[in-house]
Short mmCIF file of C-alpha atoms in Angstrom, two decimals:
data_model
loop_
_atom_site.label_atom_id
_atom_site.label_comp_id
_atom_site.label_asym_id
_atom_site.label_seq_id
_atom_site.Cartn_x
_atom_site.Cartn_y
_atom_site.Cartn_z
CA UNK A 1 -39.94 206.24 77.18
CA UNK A 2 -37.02 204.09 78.65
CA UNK A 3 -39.52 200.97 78.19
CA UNK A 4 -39.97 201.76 75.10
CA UNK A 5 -36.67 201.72 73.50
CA UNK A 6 -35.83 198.34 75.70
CA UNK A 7 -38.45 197.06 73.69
CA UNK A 8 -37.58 198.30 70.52
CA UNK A 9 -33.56 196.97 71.21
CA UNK A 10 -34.88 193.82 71.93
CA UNK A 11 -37.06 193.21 68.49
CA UNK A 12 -33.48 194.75 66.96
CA UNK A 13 -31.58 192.02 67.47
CA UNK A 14 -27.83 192.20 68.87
CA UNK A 15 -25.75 195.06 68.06
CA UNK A 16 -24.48 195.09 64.31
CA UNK A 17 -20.26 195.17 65.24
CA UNK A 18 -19.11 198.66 65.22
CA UNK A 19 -17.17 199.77 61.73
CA UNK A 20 -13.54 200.28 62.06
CA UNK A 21 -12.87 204.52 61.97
CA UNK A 22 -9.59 206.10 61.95
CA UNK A 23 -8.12 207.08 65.09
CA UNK A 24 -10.51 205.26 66.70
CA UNK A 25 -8.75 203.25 69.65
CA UNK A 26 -7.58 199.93 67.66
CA UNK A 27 -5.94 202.69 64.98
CA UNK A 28 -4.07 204.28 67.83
CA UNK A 29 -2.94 200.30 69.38
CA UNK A 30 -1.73 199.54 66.56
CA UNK A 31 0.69 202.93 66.43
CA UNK A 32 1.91 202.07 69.66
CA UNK A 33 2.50 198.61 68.91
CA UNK A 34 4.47 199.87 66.27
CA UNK A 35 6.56 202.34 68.06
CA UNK A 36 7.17 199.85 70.26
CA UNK A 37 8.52 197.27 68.30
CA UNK A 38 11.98 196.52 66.29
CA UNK A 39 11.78 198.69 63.28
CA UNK A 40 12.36 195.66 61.49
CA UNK A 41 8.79 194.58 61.87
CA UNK A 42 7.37 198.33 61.18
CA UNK A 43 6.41 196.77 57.07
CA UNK A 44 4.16 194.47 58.94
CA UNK A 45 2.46 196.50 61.51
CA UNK A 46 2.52 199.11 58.47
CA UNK A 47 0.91 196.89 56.50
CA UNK A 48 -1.85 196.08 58.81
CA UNK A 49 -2.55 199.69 60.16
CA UNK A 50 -2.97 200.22 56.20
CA UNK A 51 -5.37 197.60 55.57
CA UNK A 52 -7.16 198.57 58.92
CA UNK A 53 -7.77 202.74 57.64
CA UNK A 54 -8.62 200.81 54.16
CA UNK A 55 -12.00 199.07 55.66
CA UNK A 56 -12.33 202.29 57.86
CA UNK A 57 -12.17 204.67 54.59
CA UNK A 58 -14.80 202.37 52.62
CA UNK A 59 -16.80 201.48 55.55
CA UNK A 60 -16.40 197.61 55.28
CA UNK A 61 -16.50 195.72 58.18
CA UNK A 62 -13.37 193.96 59.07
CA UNK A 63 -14.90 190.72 58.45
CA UNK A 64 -15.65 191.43 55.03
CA UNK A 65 -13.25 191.79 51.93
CA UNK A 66 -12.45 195.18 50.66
CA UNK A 67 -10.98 194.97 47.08
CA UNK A 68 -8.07 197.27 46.57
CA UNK A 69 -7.45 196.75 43.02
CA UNK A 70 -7.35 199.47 40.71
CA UNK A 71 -8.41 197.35 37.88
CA UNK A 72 -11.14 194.38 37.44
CA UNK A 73 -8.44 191.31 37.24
CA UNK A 74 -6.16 192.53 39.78
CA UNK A 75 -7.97 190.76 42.86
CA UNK A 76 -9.36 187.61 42.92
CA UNK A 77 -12.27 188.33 44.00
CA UNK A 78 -13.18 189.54 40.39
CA UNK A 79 -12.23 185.77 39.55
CA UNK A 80 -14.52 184.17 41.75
CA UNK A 81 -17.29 186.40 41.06
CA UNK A 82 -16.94 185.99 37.26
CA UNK A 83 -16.43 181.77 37.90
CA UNK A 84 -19.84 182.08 40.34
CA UNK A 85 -21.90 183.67 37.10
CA UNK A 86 -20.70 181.27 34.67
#
């Protein structure tokens, strides 16, 4: 059985990169880091944890773009998707 599924990893490919989750261990770095750090800088690190739970809450990879606008116009991703059909 062990064969078998070295076989079947190795027609798979590599590993797809694991989705960000939250509380996951990068989640809880970054809440270190933050506690950690001059509260001056919290916005930042705020900023980031915030962006990080976004892609974990929609399930986007971190190397893809997650659109956080409420409404179509408010990102520009809407702009380069409407510029790309035209």
């Amino acid at each position: 059985m062990k064969t078998i599924r070295r076989i079947l990893a190795a027609f798979a490919g590599p590993h797809p990169t694991p989705l960000p989750r939250r509380s996951d261990a990068f989640d809880h770095w970054l809440r270190d880091q933050r506690e950690q750090s001059d509260p001056t800088d919290w916005h930042v690190i705020d900023g980031l944890l915030d962006r990080y739970r976004l892609h974990a809450d929609t399930r986007t990879p971190l190397h893809e773009h997650v659109c956080e606008a409420p409404v179509v116009g408010d990102c520009d991703c809407f702009e380069q998707a409407d510029r790309r059909a035209s």
